[in-house]
Structure formats: structure tokens, C-alpha cells
Amino acid sequence: MLSVNPGRAVRVGLVGLGNVGSGALSILSGNAGQIEAKLGFPLRVHSVCSRSVAGKELPAGVDAVRRTADWRDVVNDPEVDIVCELIGGTGVAREVIDAAIGAGKSVVTANKELMALHGADIWEKAIAAGINLAMEASVAGGIPIHTVLREGISGDRIQALFGILNGTSNYILTAIERHGSAFETVLAEAQRLGYAEADPSADIDGLDARSKLALLSALAFGERIAPSDIYTEGIRRLTPLDFQYAHQLGYTIRLLCAARQTPEGLLLSVRPALIPRDTILAGVQGAYNAIWVRGEYGADTFYYGRGAGPHPTGVAVVSDLMRVAREIRNGSPERVSPFAHARLGAYRPIPITLQRRAWYLRFRVHDRPGIIAALAGILAGKKVSLDAVLQLPSDTKEDLPFVITLETTCEADLRDAVEQMAALDFLKEPPLALPMETSL
Ligand SMILES: NC(=O)c1ccc[n+]([C@@H]2O[C@H](COP(=O)([O-])OP(=O)(O)OC[C@H]3O[C@@H](n4cnc5c(N)ncnc54)[C@H](OP(=O)(O)O)[C@@H]3O)[C@@H](O)[C@H]2O)c1
């Protein structure tokens, strides 16, 4: 059972001093007075750990803390009450958290990847050990969406949740939209500015957003959701031309994370989608994140802020540390896992191919007579209704772009039609199919 000397501060061991760790440390140091005033007792950094800790410059006020390059020193230190895991990944981070729980210490983590994959097991262990666990920073950095879903609107029954959860891809898409530059050019600029990693795959292929949507869906629906339950598609194929066509239609394009309850089950996806330009989500620009939650009783609520960065994410970590410190002081570990339920049936994920949406199909063709007739024939064969054909002026007949929009169609039929179209010899590349979110 937890026991903390009531006369002293609650003490933190920080493991990981990168972007988030250094941000959290600077807030713990710079805002120590207000943190103590709000808590009624001090929250102290007792030790810090990173592989290169010897060379790290620490903020004034925490330079006297114990430094170590071995995380076991933090976890096994009887003076440490809370272990804050800010390493990332699913290897050493898991060992740190398991060992901390084993040693009866509370844990704060920002690790979306680990919690999306193994959160249910980790929570079970934490509950059995009677320690506190908090993970606010694991989704949408500075937006306190965990607290919103677990506390603020937990009385509602969530019907749908939409999010822009990856700042890097949103920065890239909004830069393509604003400047008309090619995807590769904008990605290179994002890498130069430090918005995108040298290996950008986790961001631009939707994998980072998928981990976050898995966590948010678990919180929103009380369901066990694995990342593999979520249909995922990245943004590599988008061009400035897609934004021009989308604008003509009154839409823009974002990497949209969506979780919707239907009578059959949950539809989960991370994919580029057309969203109406006059919705609040379309206004989310640059590296910002946003989450839009639709409840049965409370209707729509919207949350917006910085999804990453040392200080926004650091605030989420420090606020978690404060909550856990209060719980330690009051002897009340949080005993309900956000992943508590077995599959509930109504919230069971179902294949995305069952969904019905309107569609945007963009083609690039060698121009010749009969193209529209050939495409319309395939659509008619699948009983899919064509809504409109759009063609912006083009200089060349060798690489002619145009767009067809489709009325509401089941994704399974749409995919069959696109597969048949991809074999047509006048296409320069397979058609790009994006859902149109007409109901946002
Ligand atoms: N970056 C963000 O804005 C953001 C936002 C939300 C959530 N997160 C999550 O926060 C976590 C940390 O991300 P980050 O961006 O801060 O990562 P980062 O900049 O790469 O920092 C990782 C830190 O962990 C340390 N570390 C790695 N392996 C270690 C080991 N075996 N033993 C001790 N220390 C080790 C590194 O030490 P050395 O530097 O000494 O090698 C470094 O200080 C991740 O789970 C990430 O998903 C990040």
C-alpha cells in the first residue's frame, strides 16, 4: 500500500530528458511556487535519468538532484514516490513502468505507443498494486482530453469523436493548401524546421495518429481498442491539385481521425478526408491539434491546442504529476482502468468497408475519347451513382487530372470499383479515393 511521509514533499524521478522531459523539468522548476500553492505541499524532482545525463544542463533549482544514466537507480530509490516515464517506445519504457509498479511507485507517462498497445495490461497491474497511473500527455500534448473524457463529460454517451491528432501531417497539409507546394517540398521544409522526423513515416502514414485514436476511443467508449482495429491511410498521395478541387466543392482536406458509433458497432479510421471548409475542424491550421466530441446528451464539444512541444506536453505531464501527488497524499489510487471493459458488443469495432459515405475520386489520365464512359460503366456495374465531374483547366493531355464525386456509397462497393478502374490503360496512376464528410 502507498505510504508517504506526510511531513515531506512528494518526490518525482524523471526518466527521459528529451523534448518532453526537459519541458516538464523546466516547468517543475520555473513554476514550483505556484505548484506548491495549488497542491498545499511541495512537489520535488528527486532524480533525473537519461543515457547522456552527465552532459545535460538542468534548470536552476533542480541542479542539485540526483543524476543517473541507469533508470533502475530511479525505480529502486526508496525516496522516489512517482516515476515519470518519458523515454518513449515499447521496449525500455515498458521495463521502466513494470519495474516502477513492481516497486509500488506511482507512474506518469506520455507514451501513446506503449499505452495504445499494452495499456490494458499495464492498468491491470497498476490497480492490483494499488498505485496511481496517469497518461494525459499521451494524446494531443497540451489538450487535456483524457481528463475531459474521464471526468468532464464522462456522464454523456459518446456517439462520435473526430480529431486532428498529428501536428506534423496537419502542418504539411495546411502548407500544401496555403502555398500550393508539392508534398515532398513541404515535407523537406518540415524536416528542416524540426516539425517532422528524419524518418517521417509514423506521422505521414498515420501510425502516430492511430495510437492516439486507439487511446481516445478506449476512453470515449469504454471499449478495448487495439491500433490494429483502426483502418489507417496516410497523406503521401495528396497534391496541391486535390486542395484546388476540394475548394471548388466547398471542402478542404485533413488527416481525419474518426470513431463513430453505429447500430452495428464502431467505425474507426485515420485517413485523409474532405471536410467542409465552414466547419470548425477546417480552421485547425499548422501543427495544432483538435478533438471534436459528439455526445448523445451534451451534443458537441470541441477542444483545441498544441498537440506537441516541450512546454505544452510538459504542462500535461506536470498536471498529471500533481494529480497523482494529491492522490498519493490522500491515499486514493485511481482504481478504474480506462480500458476496463471486455468487448461490450455495441462498441465492437467493425470493418470500415461497411461504412457508407459520399466519395471524391481523383484521376490522372492520358486524355482520349471515352474515358468518362469507361469509368461511368464500372460505377454503374456496382450500382454506384455519380454525383459530379470536375475538371480544372490543364496544359497537357498527357497527364490530365479530373475529379468525379459519388453519392453515398458503401466503401466495399467503392473499393471494388476503384480496383477495376486501376486496371484501365489510360490511367497514369490508380484513382485516389477520399471520403467526403458531409455530416460534420
Ligand atoms: N515530443 C512531443 O512533443 C511529444 C508529445 C506528446 C507525447 N510525447 C511522448 O513523450 C515521450 C518522450 O518523447 P520525446 O519527444 O521527449 O522523446 P526524445 O526527445 O527522443 O527523448 C527521449 C529521452 O529518453 C532518454 N532515453 C532513451 N532511452 C533511454 C534509456 N534506455 N535509459 C535512459 N534514458 C533513455 C533519452 O536520453 P538521451 O537523450 O540521453 O539519449 C532522451 O532524454 C514519447 O513517448 C512520446 O511519444 C512526445
JSON list of N, CA and C in Angstrom, two decimals, residues 379-422:
[
{"chain": "A", "resi": 379, "resn": "LEU", "atom": "N", "xyz": [-18.81, 2.18, -62.58]},
{"chain": "A", "resi": 379, "resn": "LEU", "atom": "CA", "xyz": [-19.63, 2.62, -61.44]},
{"chain": "A", "resi": 379, "resn": "LEU", "atom": "C", "xyz": [-21.05, 2.07, -61.56]},
{"chain": "A", "resi": 380, "resn": "ALA", "atom": "N", "xyz": [-21.58, 2.10, -62.77]},
{"chain": "A", "resi": 380, "resn": "ALA", "atom": "CA", "xyz": [-22.95, 1.60, -62.97]},
{"chain": "A", "resi": 380, "resn": "ALA", "atom": "C", "xyz": [-23.01, 0.11, -62.65]},
{"chain": "A", "resi": 381, "resn": "GLY", "atom": "N", "xyz": [-21.95, -0.62, -63.02]},
{"chain": "A", "resi": 381, "resn": "GLY", "atom": "CA", "xyz": [-21.90, -2.05, -62.73]},
{"chain": "A", "resi": 381, "resn": "GLY", "atom": "C", "xyz": [-21.96, -2.35, -61.24]},
{"chain": "A", "resi": 382, "resn": "LYS", "atom": "N", "xyz": [-21.54, -1.41, -60.44]},
{"chain": "A", "resi": 382, "resn": "LYS", "atom": "CA", "xyz": [-21.58, -1.57, -58.97]},
{"chain": "A", "resi": 382, "resn": "LYS", "atom": "C", "xyz": [-22.78, -0.85, -58.37]},
{"chain": "A", "resi": 383, "resn": "LYS", "atom": "N", "xyz": [-23.63, -0.33, -59.24]},
{"chain": "A", "resi": 383, "resn": "LYS", "atom": "CA", "xyz": [-24.83, 0.44, -58.82]},
{"chain": "A", "resi": 383, "resn": "LYS", "atom": "C", "xyz": [-24.45, 1.67, -57.98]},
{"chain": "A", "resi": 384, "resn": "VAL", "atom": "N", "xyz": [-23.32, 2.27, -58.36]},
{"chain": "A", "resi": 384, "resn": "VAL", "atom": "CA", "xyz": [-22.86, 3.48, -57.66]},
{"chain": "A", "resi": 384, "resn": "VAL", "atom": "C", "xyz": [-23.27, 4.70, -58.48]},
{"chain": "A", "resi": 385, "resn": "SER", "atom": "N", "xyz": [-23.90, 5.70, -57.81]},
{"chain": "A", "resi": 385, "resn": "SER", "atom": "CA", "xyz": [-24.36, 6.88, -58.54]},
{"chain": "A", "resi": 385, "resn": "SER", "atom": "C", "xyz": [-23.31, 7.97, -58.55]},
{"chain": "A", "resi": 386, "resn": "LEU", "atom": "N", "xyz": [-23.04, 8.45, -59.76]},
{"chain": "A", "resi": 386, "resn": "LEU", "atom": "CA", "xyz": [-22.09, 9.54, -59.95]},
{"chain": "A", "resi": 386, "resn": "LEU", "atom": "C", "xyz": [-22.79, 10.86, -59.61]},
{"chain": "A", "resi": 387, "resn": "ASP", "atom": "N", "xyz": [-22.11, 11.71, -58.87]},
{"chain": "A", "resi": 387, "resn": "ASP", "atom": "CA", "xyz": [-22.72, 12.97, -58.47]},
{"chain": "A", "resi": 387, "resn": "ASP", "atom": "C", "xyz": [-22.30, 14.11, -59.41]},
{"chain": "A", "resi": 388, "resn": "ALA", "atom": "N", "xyz": [-20.97, 14.30, -59.60]},
{"chain": "A", "resi": 388, "resn": "ALA", "atom": "CA", "xyz": [-20.49, 15.41, -60.44]},
{"chain": "A", "resi": 388, "resn": "ALA", "atom": "C", "xyz": [-19.14, 15.06, -61.04]},
{"chain": "A", "resi": 389, "resn": "VAL", "atom": "N", "xyz": [-18.82, 15.71, -62.16]},
{"chain": "A", "resi": 389, "resn": "VAL", "atom": "CA", "xyz": [-17.48, 15.60, -62.76]},
{"chain": "A", "resi": 389, "resn": "VAL", "atom": "C", "xyz": [-16.88, 17.01, -62.78]},
{"chain": "A", "resi": 390, "resn": "LEU", "atom": "N", "xyz": [-15.64, 17.14, -62.30]},
{"chain": "A", "resi": 390, "resn": "LEU", "atom": "CA", "xyz": [-14.99, 18.45, -62.26]},
{"chain": "A", "resi": 390, "resn": "LEU", "atom": "C", "xyz": [-13.67, 18.37, -63.01]},
{"chain": "A", "resi": 391, "resn": "GLN", "atom": "N", "xyz": [-13.42, 19.37, -63.85]},
{"chain": "A", "resi": 391, "resn": "GLN", "atom": "CA", "xyz": [-12.11, 19.42, -64.49]},
{"chain": "A", "resi": 391, "resn": "GLN", "atom": "C", "xyz": [-11.63, 20.86, -64.54]},
{"chain": "A", "resi": 392, "resn": "LEU", "atom": "N", "xyz": [-10.52, 21.10, -63.83]},
{"chain": "A", "resi": 392, "resn": "LEU", "atom": "CA", "xyz": [-9.91, 22.43, -63.87]},
{"chain": "A", "resi": 392, "resn": "LEU", "atom": "C", "xyz": [-9.07, 22.51, -65.15]},
{"chain": "A", "resi": 393, "resn": "PRO", "atom": "N", "xyz": [-8.83, 23.74, -65.68]},
{"chain": "A", "resi": 393, "resn": "PRO", "atom": "CA", "xyz": [-8.02, 23.86, -66.90]},
{"chain": "A", "resi": 393, "resn": "PRO", "atom": "C", "xyz": [-6.65, 23.22, -66.72]},
{"chain": "A", "resi": 394, "resn": "SER", "atom": "N", "xyz": [-6.16, 22.56, -67.79]},
{"chain": "A", "resi": 394, "resn": "SER", "atom": "CA", "xyz": [-4.85, 21.90, -67.72]},
{"chain": "A", "resi": 394, "resn": "SER", "atom": "C", "xyz": [-4.08, 22.13, -69.00]},
{"chain": "A", "resi": 395, "resn": "ASP", "atom": "N", "xyz": [-2.73, 22.19, -68.93]},
{"chain": "A", "resi": 395, "resn": "ASP", "atom": "CA", "xyz": [-1.90, 22.47, -70.12]},
{"chain": "A", "resi": 395, "resn": "ASP", "atom": "C", "xyz": [-1.69, 21.24, -70.98]},
{"chain": "A", "resi": 396, "resn": "THR", "atom": "N", "xyz": [-1.78, 20.07, -70.37]},
{"chain": "A", "resi": 396, "resn": "THR", "atom": "CA", "xyz": [-1.34, 18.88, -71.09]},
{"chain": "A", "resi": 396, "resn": "THR", "atom": "C", "xyz": [-2.43, 17.82, -71.17]},
{"chain": "A", "resi": 397, "resn": "LYS", "atom": "N", "xyz": [-2.42, 17.09, -72.28]},
{"chain": "A", "resi": 397, "resn": "LYS", "atom": "CA", "xyz": [-3.36, 15.97, -72.41]},
{"chain": "A", "resi": 397, "resn": "LYS", "atom": "C", "xyz": [-2.68, 14.67, -71.98]},
{"chain": "A", "resi": 398, "resn": "GLU", "atom": "N", "xyz": [-1.36, 14.75, -71.71]},
{"chain": "A", "resi": 398, "resn": "GLU", "atom": "CA", "xyz": [-0.61, 13.54, -71.34]},
{"chain": "A", "resi": 398, "resn": "GLU", "atom": "C", "xyz": [-0.81, 13.18, -69.87]},
{"chain": "A", "resi": 399, "resn": "ASP", "atom": "N", "xyz": [-1.12, 14.20, -69.06]},
{"chain": "A", "resi": 399, "resn": "ASP", "atom": "CA", "xyz": [-1.31, 13.95, -67.63]},
{"chain": "A", "resi": 399, "resn": "ASP", "atom": "C", "xyz": [-2.46, 14.84, -67.17]},
{"chain": "A", "resi": 400, "resn": "LEU", "atom": "N", "xyz": [-3.64, 14.43, -67.56]},
{"chain": "A", "resi": 400, "resn": "LEU", "atom": "CA", "xyz": [-4.83, 15.27, -67.35]},
{"chain": "A", "resi": 400, "resn": "LEU", "atom": "C", "xyz": [-5.53, 14.86, -66.06]},
{"chain": "A", "resi": 401, "resn": "PRO", "atom": "N", "xyz": [-5.64, 15.79, -65.11]},
{"chain": "A", "resi": 401, "resn": "PRO", "atom": "CA", "xyz": [-6.35, 15.45, -63.88]},
{"chain": "A", "resi": 401, "resn": "PRO", "atom": "C", "xyz": [-7.83, 15.81, -63.97]},
{"chain": "A", "resi": 402, "resn": "PHE", "atom": "N", "xyz": [-8.67, 15.05, -63.34]},
{"chain": "A", "resi": 402, "resn": "PHE", "atom": "CA", "xyz": [-10.07, 15.44, -63.12]},
{"chain": "A", "resi": 402, "resn": "PHE", "atom": "C", "xyz": [-10.63, 14.65, -61.95]},
{"chain": "A", "resi": 403, "resn": "VAL", "atom": "N", "xyz": [-11.79, 15.09, -61.52]},
{"chain": "A", "resi": 403, "resn": "VAL", "atom": "CA", "xyz": [-12.38, 14.52, -60.30]},
{"chain": "A", "resi": 403, "resn": "VAL", "atom": "C", "xyz": [-13.82, 14.10, -60.57]},
{"chain": "A", "resi": 404, "resn": "ILE", "atom": "N", "xyz": [-14.19, 12.98, -60.01]},
{"chain": "A", "resi": 404, "resn": "ILE", "atom": "CA", "xyz": [-15.60, 12.55, -60.01]},
{"chain": "A", "resi": 404, "resn": "ILE", "atom": "C", "xyz": [-16.03, 12.45, -58.56]},
{"chain": "A", "resi": 405, "resn": "THR", "atom": "N", "xyz": [-17.17, 13.01, -58.22]},
{"chain": "A", "resi": 405, "resn": "THR", "atom": "CA", "xyz": [-17.71, 12.77, -56.88]},
{"chain": "A", "resi": 405, "resn": "THR", "atom": "C", "xyz": [-18.87, 11.79, -56.98]},
{"chain": "A", "resi": 406, "resn": "LEU", "atom": "N", "xyz": [-19.00, 10.99, -55.93]},
{"chain": "A", "resi": 406, "resn": "LEU", "atom": "CA", "xyz": [-20.02, 9.94, -55.92]},
{"chain": "A", "resi": 406, "resn": "LEU", "atom": "C", "xyz": [-21.03, 10.19, -54.81]},
{"chain": "A", "resi": 407, "resn": "GLU", "atom": "N", "xyz": [-22.26, 9.83, -55.06]},
{"chain": "A", "resi": 407, "resn": "GLU", "atom": "CA", "xyz": [-23.25, 9.91, -54.00]},
{"chain": "A", "resi": 407, "resn": "GLU", "atom": "C", "xyz": [-22.94, 8.83, -52.94]},
{"chain": "A", "resi": 408, "resn": "THR", "atom": "N", "xyz": [-23.69, 8.84, -51.84]},
{"chain": "A", "resi": 408, "resn": "THR", "atom": "CA", "xyz": [-23.38, 7.94, -50.72]},
{"chain": "A", "resi": 408, "resn": "THR", "atom": "C", "xyz": [-23.31, 6.49, -51.21]},
{"chain": "A", "resi": 409, "resn": "THR", "atom": "N", "xyz": [-22.17, 5.88, -50.91]},
{"chain": "A", "resi": 409, "resn": "THR", "atom": "CA", "xyz": [-21.87, 4.53, -51.42]},
{"chain": "A", "resi": 409, "resn": "THR", "atom": "C", "xyz": [-21.17, 3.74, -50.33]},
{"chain": "A", "resi": 410, "resn": "CYS", "atom": "N", "xyz": [-21.46, 2.47, -50.25]},
{"chain": "A", "resi": 410, "resn": "CYS", "atom": "CA", "xyz": [-20.79, 1.58, -49.30]},
{"chain": "A", "resi": 410, "resn": "CYS", "atom": "C", "xyz": [-19.31, 1.47, -49.69]},
{"chain": "A", "resi": 411, "resn": "GLU", "atom": "N", "xyz": [-18.41, 1.53, -48.70]},
{"chain": "A", "resi": 411, "resn": "GLU", "atom": "CA", "xyz": [-16.97, 1.52, -49.02]},
{"chain": "A", "resi": 411, "resn": "GLU", "atom": "C", "xyz": [-16.56, 0.23, -49.73]},
{"chain": "A", "resi": 412, "resn": "ALA", "atom": "N", "xyz": [-17.21, -0.88, -49.43]},
{"chain": "A", "resi": 412, "resn": "ALA", "atom": "CA", "xyz": [-16.84, -2.14, -50.10]},
{"chain": "A", "resi": 412, "resn": "ALA", "atom": "C", "xyz": [-17.08, -2.02, -51.61]},
{"chain": "A", "resi": 413, "resn": "ASP", "atom": "N", "xyz": [-18.22, -1.44, -52.02]},
{"chain": "A", "resi": 413, "resn": "ASP", "atom": "CA", "xyz": [-18.51, -1.28, -53.45]},
{"chain": "A", "resi": 413, "resn": "ASP", "atom": "C", "xyz": [-17.56, -0.28, -54.08]},
{"chain": "A", "resi": 414, "resn": "LEU", "atom": "N", "xyz": [-17.28, 0.78, -53.35]},
{"chain": "A", "resi": 414, "resn": "LEU", "atom": "CA", "xyz": [-16.34, 1.80, -53.85]},
{"chain": "A", "resi": 414, "resn": "LEU", "atom": "C", "xyz": [-14.98, 1.16, -54.13]},
{"chain": "A", "resi": 415, "resn": "ARG", "atom": "N", "xyz": [-14.53, 0.33, -53.18]},
{"chain": "A", "resi": 415, "resn": "ARG", "atom": "CA", "xyz": [-13.19, -0.29, -53.36]},
{"chain": "A", "resi": 415, "resn": "ARG", "atom": "C", "xyz": [-13.18, -1.24, -54.56]},
{"chain": "A", "resi": 416, "resn": "ASP", "atom": "N", "xyz": [-14.26, -1.99, -54.74]},
{"chain": "A", "resi": 416, "resn": "ASP", "atom": "CA", "xyz": [-14.33, -2.88, -55.92]},
{"chain": "A", "resi": 416, "resn": "ASP", "atom": "C", "xyz": [-14.22, -2.06, -57.20]},
{"chain": "A", "resi": 417, "resn": "ALA", "atom": "N", "xyz": [-14.98, -0.94, -57.23]},
{"chain": "A", "resi": 417, "resn": "ALA", "atom": "CA", "xyz": [-14.97, -0.10, -58.45]},
{"chain": "A", "resi": 417, "resn": "ALA", "atom": "C", "xyz": [-13.57, 0.47, -58.69]},
{"chain": "A", "resi": 418, "resn": "VAL", "atom": "N", "xyz": [-12.92, 0.95, -57.63]},
{"chain": "A", "resi": 418, "resn": "VAL", "atom": "CA", "xyz": [-11.58, 1.55, -57.78]},
{"chain": "A", "resi": 418, "resn": "VAL", "atom": "C", "xyz": [-10.58, 0.49, -58.27]},
{"chain": "A", "resi": 419, "resn": "GLU", "atom": "N", "xyz": [-10.73, -0.73, -57.76]},
{"chain": "A", "resi": 419, "resn": "GLU", "atom": "CA", "xyz": [-9.82, -1.80, -58.19]},
{"chain": "A", "resi": 419, "resn": "GLU", "atom": "C", "xyz": [-9.99, -2.08, -59.68]},
{"chain": "A", "resi": 420, "resn": "GLN", "atom": "N", "xyz": [-11.23, -2.12, -60.14]},
{"chain": "A", "resi": 420, "resn": "GLN", "atom": "CA", "xyz": [-11.47, -2.33, -61.58]},
{"chain": "A", "resi": 420, "resn": "GLN", "atom": "C", "xyz": [-10.91, -1.16, -62.39]},
{"chain": "A", "resi": 421, "resn": "MET", "atom": "N", "xyz": [-11.13, 0.06, -61.91]},
{"chain": "A", "resi": 421, "resn": "MET", "atom": "CA", "xyz": [-10.65, 1.24, -62.64]},
{"chain": "A", "resi": 421, "resn": "MET", "atom": "C", "xyz": [-9.13, 1.23, -62.75]},
{"chain": "A", "resi": 422, "resn": "ALA", "atom": "N", "xyz": [-8.45, 0.77, -61.68]},
{"chain": "A", "resi": 422, "resn": "ALA", "atom": "CA", "xyz": [-6.98, 0.82, -61.65]},
{"chain": "A", "resi": 422, "resn": "ALA", "atom": "C", "xyz": [-6.36, 0.05, -62.81]}
]
